[in-house]
XYZ file of C-alpha atoms in Angstrom:
612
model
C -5.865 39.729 -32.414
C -3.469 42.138 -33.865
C -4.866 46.237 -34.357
C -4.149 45.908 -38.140
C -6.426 42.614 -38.556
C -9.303 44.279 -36.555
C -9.267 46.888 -38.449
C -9.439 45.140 -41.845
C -12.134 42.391 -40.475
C -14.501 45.557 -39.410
C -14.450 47.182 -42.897
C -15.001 44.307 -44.573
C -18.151 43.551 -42.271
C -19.081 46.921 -43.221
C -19.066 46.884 -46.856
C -20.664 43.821 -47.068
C -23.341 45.143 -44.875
C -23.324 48.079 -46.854
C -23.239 45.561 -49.917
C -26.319 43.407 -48.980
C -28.714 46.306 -47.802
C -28.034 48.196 -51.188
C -29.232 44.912 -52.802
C -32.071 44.160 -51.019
C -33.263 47.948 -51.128
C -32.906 47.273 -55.248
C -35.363 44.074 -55.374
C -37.974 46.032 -53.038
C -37.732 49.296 -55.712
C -37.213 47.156 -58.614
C -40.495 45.187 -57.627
C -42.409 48.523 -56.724
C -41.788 50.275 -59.570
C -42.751 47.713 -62.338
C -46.285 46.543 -63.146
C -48.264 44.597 -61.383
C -48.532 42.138 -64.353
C -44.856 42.396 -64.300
C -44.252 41.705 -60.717
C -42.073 39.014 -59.835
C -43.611 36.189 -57.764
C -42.633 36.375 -54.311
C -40.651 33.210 -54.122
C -38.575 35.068 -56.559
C -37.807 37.668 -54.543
C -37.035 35.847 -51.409
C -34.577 33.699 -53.411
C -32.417 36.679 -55.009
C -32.180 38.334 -51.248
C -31.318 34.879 -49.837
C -28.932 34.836 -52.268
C -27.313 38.087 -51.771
C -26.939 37.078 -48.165
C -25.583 34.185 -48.910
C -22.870 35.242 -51.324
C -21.689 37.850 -48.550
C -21.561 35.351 -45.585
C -19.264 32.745 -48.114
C -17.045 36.235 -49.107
C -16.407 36.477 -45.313
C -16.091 33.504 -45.150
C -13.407 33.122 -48.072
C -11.894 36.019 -46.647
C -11.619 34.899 -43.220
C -11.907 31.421 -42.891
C -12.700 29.924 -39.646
C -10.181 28.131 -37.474
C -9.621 24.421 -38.111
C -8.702 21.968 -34.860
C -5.247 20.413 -35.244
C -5.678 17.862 -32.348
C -5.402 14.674 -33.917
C -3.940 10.898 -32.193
C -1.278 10.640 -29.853
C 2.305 11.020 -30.467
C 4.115 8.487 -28.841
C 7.886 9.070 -27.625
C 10.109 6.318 -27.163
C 13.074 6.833 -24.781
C 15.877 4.753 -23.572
C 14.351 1.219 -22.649
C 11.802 1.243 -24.394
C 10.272 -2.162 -26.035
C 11.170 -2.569 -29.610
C 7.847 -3.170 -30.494
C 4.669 -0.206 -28.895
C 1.605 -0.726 -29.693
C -0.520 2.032 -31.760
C -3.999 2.931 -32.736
C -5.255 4.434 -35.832
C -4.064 8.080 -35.709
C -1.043 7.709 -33.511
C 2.672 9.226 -34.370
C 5.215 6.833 -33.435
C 9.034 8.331 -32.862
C 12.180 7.363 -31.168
C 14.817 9.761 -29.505
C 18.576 9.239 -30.127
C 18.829 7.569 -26.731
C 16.339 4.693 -27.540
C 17.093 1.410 -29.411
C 15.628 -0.142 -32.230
C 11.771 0.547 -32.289
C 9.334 -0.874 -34.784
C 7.869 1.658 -37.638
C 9.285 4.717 -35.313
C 10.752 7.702 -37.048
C 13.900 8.945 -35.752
C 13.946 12.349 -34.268
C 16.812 14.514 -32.959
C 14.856 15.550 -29.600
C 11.037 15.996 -28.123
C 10.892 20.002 -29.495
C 11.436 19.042 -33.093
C 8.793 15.587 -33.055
C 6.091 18.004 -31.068
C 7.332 20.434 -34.181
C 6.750 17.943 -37.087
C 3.871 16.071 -35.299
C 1.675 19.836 -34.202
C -1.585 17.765 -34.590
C -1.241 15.619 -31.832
C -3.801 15.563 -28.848
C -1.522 13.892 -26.109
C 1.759 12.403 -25.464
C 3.023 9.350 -24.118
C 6.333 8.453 -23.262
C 7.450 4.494 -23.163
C 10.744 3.579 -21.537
C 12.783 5.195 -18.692
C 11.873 8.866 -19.755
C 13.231 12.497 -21.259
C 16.982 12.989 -20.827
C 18.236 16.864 -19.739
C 17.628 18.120 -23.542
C 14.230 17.419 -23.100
C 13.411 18.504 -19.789
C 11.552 21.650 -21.072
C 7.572 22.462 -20.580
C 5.040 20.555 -22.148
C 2.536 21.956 -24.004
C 0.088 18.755 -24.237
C -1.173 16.055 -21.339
C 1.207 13.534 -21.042
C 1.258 9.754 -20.220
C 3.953 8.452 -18.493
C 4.187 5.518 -17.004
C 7.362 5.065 -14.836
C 9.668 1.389 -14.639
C 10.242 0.305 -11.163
C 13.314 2.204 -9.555
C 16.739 0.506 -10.460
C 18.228 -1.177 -7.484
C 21.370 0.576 -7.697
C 22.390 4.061 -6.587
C 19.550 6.402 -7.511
C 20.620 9.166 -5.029
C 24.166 10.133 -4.098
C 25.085 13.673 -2.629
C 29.059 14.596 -3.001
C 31.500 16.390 -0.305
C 31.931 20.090 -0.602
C 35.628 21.059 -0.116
C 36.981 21.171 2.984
C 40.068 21.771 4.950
C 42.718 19.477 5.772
C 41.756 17.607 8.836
C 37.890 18.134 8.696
C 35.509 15.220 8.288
C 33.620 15.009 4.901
C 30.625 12.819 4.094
C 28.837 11.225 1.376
C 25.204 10.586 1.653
C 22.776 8.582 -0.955
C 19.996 6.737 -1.355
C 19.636 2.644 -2.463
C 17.219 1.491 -5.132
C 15.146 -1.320 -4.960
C 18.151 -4.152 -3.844
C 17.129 -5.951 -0.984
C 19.997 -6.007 0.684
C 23.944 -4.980 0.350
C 26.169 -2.660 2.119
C 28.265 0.552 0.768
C 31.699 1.689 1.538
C 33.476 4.107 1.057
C 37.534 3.453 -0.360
C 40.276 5.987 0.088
C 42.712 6.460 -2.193
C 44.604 3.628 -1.131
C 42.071 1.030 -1.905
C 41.473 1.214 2.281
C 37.645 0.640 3.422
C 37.143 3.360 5.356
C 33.777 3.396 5.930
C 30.953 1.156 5.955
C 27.068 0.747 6.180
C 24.605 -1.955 6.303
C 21.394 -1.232 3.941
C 18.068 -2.509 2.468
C 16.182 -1.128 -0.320
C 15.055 2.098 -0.729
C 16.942 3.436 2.600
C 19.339 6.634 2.558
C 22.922 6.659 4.135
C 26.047 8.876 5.073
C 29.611 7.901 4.675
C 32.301 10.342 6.491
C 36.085 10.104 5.958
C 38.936 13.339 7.170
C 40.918 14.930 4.590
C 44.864 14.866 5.022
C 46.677 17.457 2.984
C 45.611 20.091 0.531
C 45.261 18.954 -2.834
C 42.878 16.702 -5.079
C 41.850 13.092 -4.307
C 39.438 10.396 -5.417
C 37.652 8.315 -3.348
C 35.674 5.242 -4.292
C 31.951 4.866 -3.313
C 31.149 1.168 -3.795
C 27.544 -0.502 -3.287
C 27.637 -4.597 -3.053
C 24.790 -7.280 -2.674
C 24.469 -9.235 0.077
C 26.478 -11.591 -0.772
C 29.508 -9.262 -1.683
C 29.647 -8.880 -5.410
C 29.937 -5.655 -6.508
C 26.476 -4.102 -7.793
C 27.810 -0.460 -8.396
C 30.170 2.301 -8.026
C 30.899 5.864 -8.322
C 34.009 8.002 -7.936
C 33.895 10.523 -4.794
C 35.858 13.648 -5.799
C 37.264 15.222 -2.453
C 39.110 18.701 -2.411
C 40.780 19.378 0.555
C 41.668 23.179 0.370
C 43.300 25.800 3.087
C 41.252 27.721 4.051
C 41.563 30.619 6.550
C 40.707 29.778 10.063
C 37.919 31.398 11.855
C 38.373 33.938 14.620
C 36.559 33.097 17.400
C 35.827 34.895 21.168
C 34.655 33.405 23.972
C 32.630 35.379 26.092
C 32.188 33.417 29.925
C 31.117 34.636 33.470
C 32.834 31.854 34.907
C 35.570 29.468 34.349
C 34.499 25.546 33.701
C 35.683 22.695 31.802
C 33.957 23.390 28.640
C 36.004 26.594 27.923
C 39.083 24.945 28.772
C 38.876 21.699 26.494
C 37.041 24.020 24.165
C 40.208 26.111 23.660
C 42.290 22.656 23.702
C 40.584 21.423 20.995
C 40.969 25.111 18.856
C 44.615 25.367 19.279
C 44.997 21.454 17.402
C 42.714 22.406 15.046
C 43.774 25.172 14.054
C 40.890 28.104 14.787
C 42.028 31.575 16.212
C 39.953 31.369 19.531
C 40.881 33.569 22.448
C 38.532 33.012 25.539
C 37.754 36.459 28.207
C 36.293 35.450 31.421
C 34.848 37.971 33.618
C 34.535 37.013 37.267
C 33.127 40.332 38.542
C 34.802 43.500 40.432
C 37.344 43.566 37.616
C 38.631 40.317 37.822
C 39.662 38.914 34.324
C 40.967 35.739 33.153
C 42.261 34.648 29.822
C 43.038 36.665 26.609
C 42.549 40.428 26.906
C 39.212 41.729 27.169
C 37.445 42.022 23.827
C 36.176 45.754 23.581
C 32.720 45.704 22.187
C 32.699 48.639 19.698
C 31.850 47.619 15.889
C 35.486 47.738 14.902
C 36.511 44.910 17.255
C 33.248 43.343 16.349
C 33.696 43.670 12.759
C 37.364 41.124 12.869
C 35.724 38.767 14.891
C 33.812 36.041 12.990
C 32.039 34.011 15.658
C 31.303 35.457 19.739
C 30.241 32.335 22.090
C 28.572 33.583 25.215
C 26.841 31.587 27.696
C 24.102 33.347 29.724
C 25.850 34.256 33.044
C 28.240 36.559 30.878
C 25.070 37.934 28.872
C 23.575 39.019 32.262
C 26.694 41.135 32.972
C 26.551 42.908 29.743
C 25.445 46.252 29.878
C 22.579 47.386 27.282
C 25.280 49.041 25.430
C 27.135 45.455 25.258
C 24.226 43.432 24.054
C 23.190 46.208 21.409
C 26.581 46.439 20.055
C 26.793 42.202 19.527
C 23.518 42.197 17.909
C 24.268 45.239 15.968
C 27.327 43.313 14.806
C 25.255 40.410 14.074
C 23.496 42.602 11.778
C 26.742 43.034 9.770
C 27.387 39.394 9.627
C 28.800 38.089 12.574
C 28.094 34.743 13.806
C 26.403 34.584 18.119
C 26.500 31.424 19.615
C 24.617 31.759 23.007
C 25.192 28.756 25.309
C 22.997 28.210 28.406
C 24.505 26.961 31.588
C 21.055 26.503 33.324
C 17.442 27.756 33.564
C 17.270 31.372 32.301
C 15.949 34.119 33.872
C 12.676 35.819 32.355
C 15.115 39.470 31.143
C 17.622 37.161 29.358
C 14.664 34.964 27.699
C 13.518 38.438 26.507
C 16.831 39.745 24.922
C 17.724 36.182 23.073
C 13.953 36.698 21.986
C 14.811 39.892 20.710
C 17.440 38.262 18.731
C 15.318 35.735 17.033
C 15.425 32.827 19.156
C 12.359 32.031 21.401
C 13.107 29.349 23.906
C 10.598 26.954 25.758
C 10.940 24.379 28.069
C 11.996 24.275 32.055
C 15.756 24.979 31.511
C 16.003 21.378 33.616
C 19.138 19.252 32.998
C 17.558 15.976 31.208
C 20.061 12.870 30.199
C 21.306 12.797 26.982
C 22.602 9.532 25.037
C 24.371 10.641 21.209
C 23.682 8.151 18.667
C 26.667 5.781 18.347
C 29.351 6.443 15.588
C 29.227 4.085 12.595
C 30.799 0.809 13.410
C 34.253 0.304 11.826
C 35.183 -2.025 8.210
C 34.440 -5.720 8.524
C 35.520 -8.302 6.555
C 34.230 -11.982 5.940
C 36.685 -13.397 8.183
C 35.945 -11.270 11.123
C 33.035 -9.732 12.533
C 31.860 -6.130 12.350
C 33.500 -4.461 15.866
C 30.898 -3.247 18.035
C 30.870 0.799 18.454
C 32.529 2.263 21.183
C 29.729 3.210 23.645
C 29.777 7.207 24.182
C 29.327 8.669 27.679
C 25.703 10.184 29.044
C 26.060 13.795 28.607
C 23.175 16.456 29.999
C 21.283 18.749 28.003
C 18.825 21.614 28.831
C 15.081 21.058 28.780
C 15.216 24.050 25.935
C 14.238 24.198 22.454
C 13.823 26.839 19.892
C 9.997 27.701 18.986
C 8.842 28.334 15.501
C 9.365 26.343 11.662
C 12.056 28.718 10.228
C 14.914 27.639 13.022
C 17.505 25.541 11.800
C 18.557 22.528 13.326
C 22.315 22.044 13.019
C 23.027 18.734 15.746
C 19.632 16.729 16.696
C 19.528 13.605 18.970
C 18.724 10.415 18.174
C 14.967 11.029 18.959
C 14.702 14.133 16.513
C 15.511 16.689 19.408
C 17.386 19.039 18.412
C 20.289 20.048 20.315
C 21.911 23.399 18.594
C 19.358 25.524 16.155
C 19.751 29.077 14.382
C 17.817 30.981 12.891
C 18.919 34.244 10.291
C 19.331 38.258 11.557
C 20.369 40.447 8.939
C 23.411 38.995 7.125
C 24.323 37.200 10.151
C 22.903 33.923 12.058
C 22.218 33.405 15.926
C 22.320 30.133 17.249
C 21.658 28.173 20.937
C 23.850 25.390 21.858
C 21.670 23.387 24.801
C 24.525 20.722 26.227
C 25.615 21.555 28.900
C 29.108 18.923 29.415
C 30.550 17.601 26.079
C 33.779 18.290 27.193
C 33.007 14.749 28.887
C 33.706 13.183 25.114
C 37.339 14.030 25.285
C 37.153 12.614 29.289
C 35.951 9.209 28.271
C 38.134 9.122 25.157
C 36.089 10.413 22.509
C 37.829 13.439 21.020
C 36.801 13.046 17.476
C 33.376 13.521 18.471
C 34.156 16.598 20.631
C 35.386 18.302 17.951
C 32.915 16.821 15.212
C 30.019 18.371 17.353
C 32.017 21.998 17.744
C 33.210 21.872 14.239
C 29.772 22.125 13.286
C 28.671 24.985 15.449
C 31.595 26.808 14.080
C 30.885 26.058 10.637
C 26.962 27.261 10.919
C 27.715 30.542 12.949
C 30.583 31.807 11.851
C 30.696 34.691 9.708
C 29.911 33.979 5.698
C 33.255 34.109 3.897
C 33.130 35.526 0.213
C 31.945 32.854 -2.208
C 35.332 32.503 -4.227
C 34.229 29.615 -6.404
C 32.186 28.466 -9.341
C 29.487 26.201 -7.956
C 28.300 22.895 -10.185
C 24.021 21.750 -9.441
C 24.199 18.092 -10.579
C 27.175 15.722 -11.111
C 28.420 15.952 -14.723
C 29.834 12.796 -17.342
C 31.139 13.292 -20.298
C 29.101 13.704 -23.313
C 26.414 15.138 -21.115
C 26.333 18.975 -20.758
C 25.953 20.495 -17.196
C 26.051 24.337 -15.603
C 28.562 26.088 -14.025
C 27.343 28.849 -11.798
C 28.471 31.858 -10.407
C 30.952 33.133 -12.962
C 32.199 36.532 -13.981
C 33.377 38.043 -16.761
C 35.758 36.057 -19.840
C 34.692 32.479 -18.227
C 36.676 29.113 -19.936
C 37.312 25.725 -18.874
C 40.174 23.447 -19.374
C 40.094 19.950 -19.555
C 42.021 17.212 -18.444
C 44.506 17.612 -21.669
C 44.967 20.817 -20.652
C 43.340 22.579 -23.949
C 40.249 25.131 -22.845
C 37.558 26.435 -24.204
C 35.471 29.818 -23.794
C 32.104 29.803 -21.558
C 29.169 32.006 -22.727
C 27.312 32.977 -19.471
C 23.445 32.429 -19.944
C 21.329 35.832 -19.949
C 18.440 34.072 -19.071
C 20.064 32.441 -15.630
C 20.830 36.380 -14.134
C 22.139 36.442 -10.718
C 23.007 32.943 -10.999
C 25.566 33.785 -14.028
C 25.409 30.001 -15.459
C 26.936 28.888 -17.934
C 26.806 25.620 -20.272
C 29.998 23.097 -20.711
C 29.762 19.985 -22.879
C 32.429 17.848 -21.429
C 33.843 14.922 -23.892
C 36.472 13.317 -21.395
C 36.396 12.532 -17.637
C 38.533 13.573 -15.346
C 39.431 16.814 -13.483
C 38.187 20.212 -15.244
C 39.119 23.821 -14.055
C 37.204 26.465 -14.231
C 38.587 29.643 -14.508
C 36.184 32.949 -14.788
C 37.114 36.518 -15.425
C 37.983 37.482 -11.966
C 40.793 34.470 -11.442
C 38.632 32.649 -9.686
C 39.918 28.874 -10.217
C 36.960 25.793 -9.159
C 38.104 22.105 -9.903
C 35.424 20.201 -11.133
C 35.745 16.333 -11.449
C 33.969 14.589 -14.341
C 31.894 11.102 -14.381
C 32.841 8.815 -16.766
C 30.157 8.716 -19.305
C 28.626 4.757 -18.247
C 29.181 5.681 -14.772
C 26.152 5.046 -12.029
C 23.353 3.983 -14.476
C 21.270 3.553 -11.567
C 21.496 7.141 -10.828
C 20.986 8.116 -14.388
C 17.709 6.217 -14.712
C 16.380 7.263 -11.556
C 17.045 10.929 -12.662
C 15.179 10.583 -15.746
C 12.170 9.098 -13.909
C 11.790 11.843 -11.555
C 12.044 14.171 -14.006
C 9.870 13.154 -16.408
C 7.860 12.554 -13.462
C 7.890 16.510 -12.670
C 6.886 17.270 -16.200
C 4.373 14.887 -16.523
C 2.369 16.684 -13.635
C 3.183 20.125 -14.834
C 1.992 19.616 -18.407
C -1.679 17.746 -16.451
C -2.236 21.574 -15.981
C -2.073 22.701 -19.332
C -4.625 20.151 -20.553
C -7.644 22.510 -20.736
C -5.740 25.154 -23.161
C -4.246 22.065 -25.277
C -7.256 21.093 -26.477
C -7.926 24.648 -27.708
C -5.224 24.824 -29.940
C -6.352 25.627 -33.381
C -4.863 26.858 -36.553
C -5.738 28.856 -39.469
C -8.492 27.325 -41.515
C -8.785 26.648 -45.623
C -10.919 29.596 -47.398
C -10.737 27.137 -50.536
C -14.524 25.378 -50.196
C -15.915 29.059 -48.860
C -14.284 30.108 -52.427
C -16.070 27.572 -53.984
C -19.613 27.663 -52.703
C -19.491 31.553 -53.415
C -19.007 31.107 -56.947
C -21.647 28.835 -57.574
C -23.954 31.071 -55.355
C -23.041 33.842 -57.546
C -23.491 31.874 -60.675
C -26.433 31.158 -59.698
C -27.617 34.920 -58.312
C -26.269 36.029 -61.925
C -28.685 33.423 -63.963
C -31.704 34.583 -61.710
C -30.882 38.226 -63.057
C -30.433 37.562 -66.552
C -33.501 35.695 -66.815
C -36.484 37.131 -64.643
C -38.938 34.939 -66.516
C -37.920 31.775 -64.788
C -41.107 29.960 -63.429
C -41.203 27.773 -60.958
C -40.951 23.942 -61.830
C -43.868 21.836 -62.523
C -43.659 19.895 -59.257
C -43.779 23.089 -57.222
C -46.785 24.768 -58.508
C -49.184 21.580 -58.136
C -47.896 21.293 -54.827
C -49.528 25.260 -54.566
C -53.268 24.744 -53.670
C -55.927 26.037 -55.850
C -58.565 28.616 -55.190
C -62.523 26.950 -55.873
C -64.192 28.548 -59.056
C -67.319 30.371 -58.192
């Protein structure tokens, strides 16, 4: 309650107390003062101070009327897919969004805000069909109904490739809706299969395909039934960027196969990796000997060290890598065998505690995915990958991250976060015997991640886009700065108003109307290519989205049910106006005439006194 409506209430109480005493102190010296054959009866009296009372409660009243519920029926929102005709009940408010059809006796509203606007007495809402679309997706101020269609049995989940360099390995993941059975592929440019997986309902899967040459492409992510038809499909977007190759150092305190593929496999790719192998009394072997002083640190983006090296570090050595780490460097530490109890201290010291023996146990990687099939011949059978050796060692704690696991859930490389950097473990001990046995591309699939993990954190350059946009459907940009615009695929642009309300995230709003590729260009000449859904494309994944939304919402607003039903608003002081005027009519008629008796039916109803 505001200051200024306090104030005015506690006057008011005030003079009408004031009011009301002053009357009733009247009637008392009034009847006093006059004769006793003059005296009015005392039924008299108590009427004219009941009615003084009276007429002050119904000013306050009239004055400040009390609160009237608004709660009413329920108000009934029909979405896309919902039946034409919904059933009601006495009291109920019946409307229809743009997105649904043709629904019985429902009035047409532009969104939810302006029905909850329009229809502010009703108690609860339901919601018939698939559910609220992103305009909607705001809190709810009442309880709301919702009861959810079965999942679609198309694509109701699909996660898109980041960019990527030329030559990396990108994948697409998703999820399947309710079809029994079906496979999806993924098609390169070239209408070529180039991946493919076997699934049933509701199970998730990853596609992976490498990127040739910079530029843009579109790939073609296709789900079919069992028996081949084509149930759905979705356009991939791949960017395949330069990007400037990490600078990697290779601590080891001996020489072995794993350096030497290791450095193999760098120089193809691509990576700036020198390798410095100390072998004691001042022996070195490989690149020149990287000083360890924050300068040289602070140009090197990843250090790989297995423990031997570690050992021969002075103090001064290990404080200055994790002091680098600190500043954002990326420390791979790669046992060779058990460790002794002072290095299991200092990796402790850097965030990772191990456990286990340190014994060599077999290790068997999950197969890769088995190559295209066709009708007319059988799906190849996967190459079988060598047994490789791993250390009995595993990072304690919730917070690590697992970067590689094997198939039983172990995982096999973990890092967890110090300062702006990360420091990871890396427990096999021989996967240069991949590239032995003929297995490159998994060699450098397994490094490629470590690499990409550890390494140092390169400046975010680019816009980033949360969901996957369509035309006529507006989605956020994030991450902008400054004089933001987009330009279509037409090549006319528009200006982008960056959100307040978003803050750090710097989001902004664009309302697409064609598909195709979009730039984004913010105020810093930072350039992001952004690929737009057709506007009918993956309906599947549409509906799905809507459900779990709504879904969210429906369990957020459960909470506000207790203050919903206390909304009120301000009440009528019409019938308080009323019943004060005839109480002071009738107040006024017992003071002009004080020689009212009482009626005929009252006094014989007043018992008699026995004559003596």
């Amino acid at each position: 309650m505001m200051a200024g409506t306090f104030d005015a209430r506690l006057w008011v109480a005030l003079i009408l107390l004031i009011a009301v005493a002053t009357g009733l102190i009247r009637l008392w010296l009034w009847q006093r003062a006059a004769a006793v054959a003059d005296r009015a009866p005392a039924w008299r009296l108590l009427t004219l101070a009941g009615l003084q009372v009276l007429a002050a409660a119904l000013l306050w009243f009239t004055l400040f009327p009390p609160p009237a519920v608004l709660r009413s029926g329920t108000l009934i929102v029909a979405t896309a897919g919902s039946p034409a005709t919904i059933a009601t009940v006495p009291g109920d408010v019946l409307v229809a969004l743009p997105e649904a059809g043709e629904i019985e006796g429902a009035g047409r509203m532009p969104d939810l805000a302006t029905a909850l606007r329009r229809h502010a007495s009703a108690s609860r809402i339901r919601i018939e069909g698939q559910g609220l679309v992103p305009r909607d997706h705001t809190p709810l101020p009442l309880p709301v109904d919702f009861d959810p269609p079965p999942l679609p049995g198309g694509l109701i989940d699909v996660t898109l490739p980041d960019p990527a360099a030329p030559g990396a390995v990108v994948q697409v993941g998703g999820q399947v809706g309710t079809l029994p059975a079906g496979t999806v592929e993924l098609v390169d440019p070239a209408d070529t299969v180039v991946d493919r997986v076997r699934v049933v309902a509701n199970q998730r899967f990853f596609l992976a395909a490498s990127t040739r040459a910079p530029g843009l492409a579109l790939f073609d992510l296709r789900l079919r039934d069992a028996a081949g038809r084509l149930v759905e499909r979705i356009v991939v977007p791949v960017e395949t960027r330069p990007q400037t190759p990490p600078r990697i150092r290779v601590l080891a305190g001996a020489p072995g196969p794993e350096t030497k593929y290791l450095q193999r496999w760098a120089q193809d790719a691509g990576i700036d990796l020198g390798i410095d192998i100390d072998l004691g009394a001042g022996i070195q072997l490989g690149d020149a000997p990287l000083a360890l002083n924050a300068t040289a640190l602070g140009a090197i983006d990843l250090v790989v060290i297995d423990d031997r090296r570690w050992e021969a570090l002075g103090a001064g050595g290990r404080a200055a890598l994790a002091g680098a780490v600190d500043r954002g460097m990326g420390l791979l530490l790669r046992p060779t065998g058990a460790l002794s109890p002072a290095t299991r201290r200092d990796w402790a010291n850097l965030g990772l505690t191990l456990t286990g023996s340190g014994e060599v146990l077999p290790l068997q990687l999950d197969p890769p995915a088995a190559g295209p099939a066709t009708p007319e011949t059988p799906e190849p059978e996967p190459d079988a990958l060598p047994e490789l050796g791993r250390l009995d060692t595993t990072v304690t704690g919730t917070d690590a991250v697992s970067i590689i696991r094997d198939p039983e859930g172990t995982p096999l490389a973990s890092w967890r976060a110090r300062g702006r950097g990360r420091v990871g473990v890396w427990t096999v001990t021989d996967s240069y015997a991949l590239v032995l046995t003929g297995r490159p591309d998994r060699y450098g699939e397994l490094w490629s991640a470590l690499f990409s993990d550890l390494a140092r954190a390169g400046d975010a350059s680019r816009a980033t886009v949360p969901d996957i946009p369509r035309a006529g459907t507006r989605f956020a940009v994030c991450g902008l700065s400054g004089q933001a615009s987009v330009i279509g695929p037409d090549g006319t642009g528009q200006p982008l108003r960056i959100d307040p309300a978003t803050g750090d995230q710097a989001c902004a709003g664009v309302w697409p109307e064609r598909s195709g590729w979009h730039l984004v260009r913010d105020g810093r000449g930072r350039e992001t290519n952004v690929f737009v859904q057709p506007a009918d494309a993956t309906p599947s994944l549409v509906a799905a989205a809507h459900r779990s939304a709504t879904l969210a919402l429906t369990h957020a607003a459960a909470r506000t049910a207790a203050s919903a039903a206390s909304v009120q608003a301000e009440g009528s002081p019409w019938p308080w106006f009323i019943g004060l005027l005839a109480t002071l009519t009738g107040l006024w008629g017992m003071e002009r005439n004080r020689t009212i008796a009482l009626p005929g039916w009252i006094r014989r109803l007043r018992p008699t006194g026995r004559q003596t």
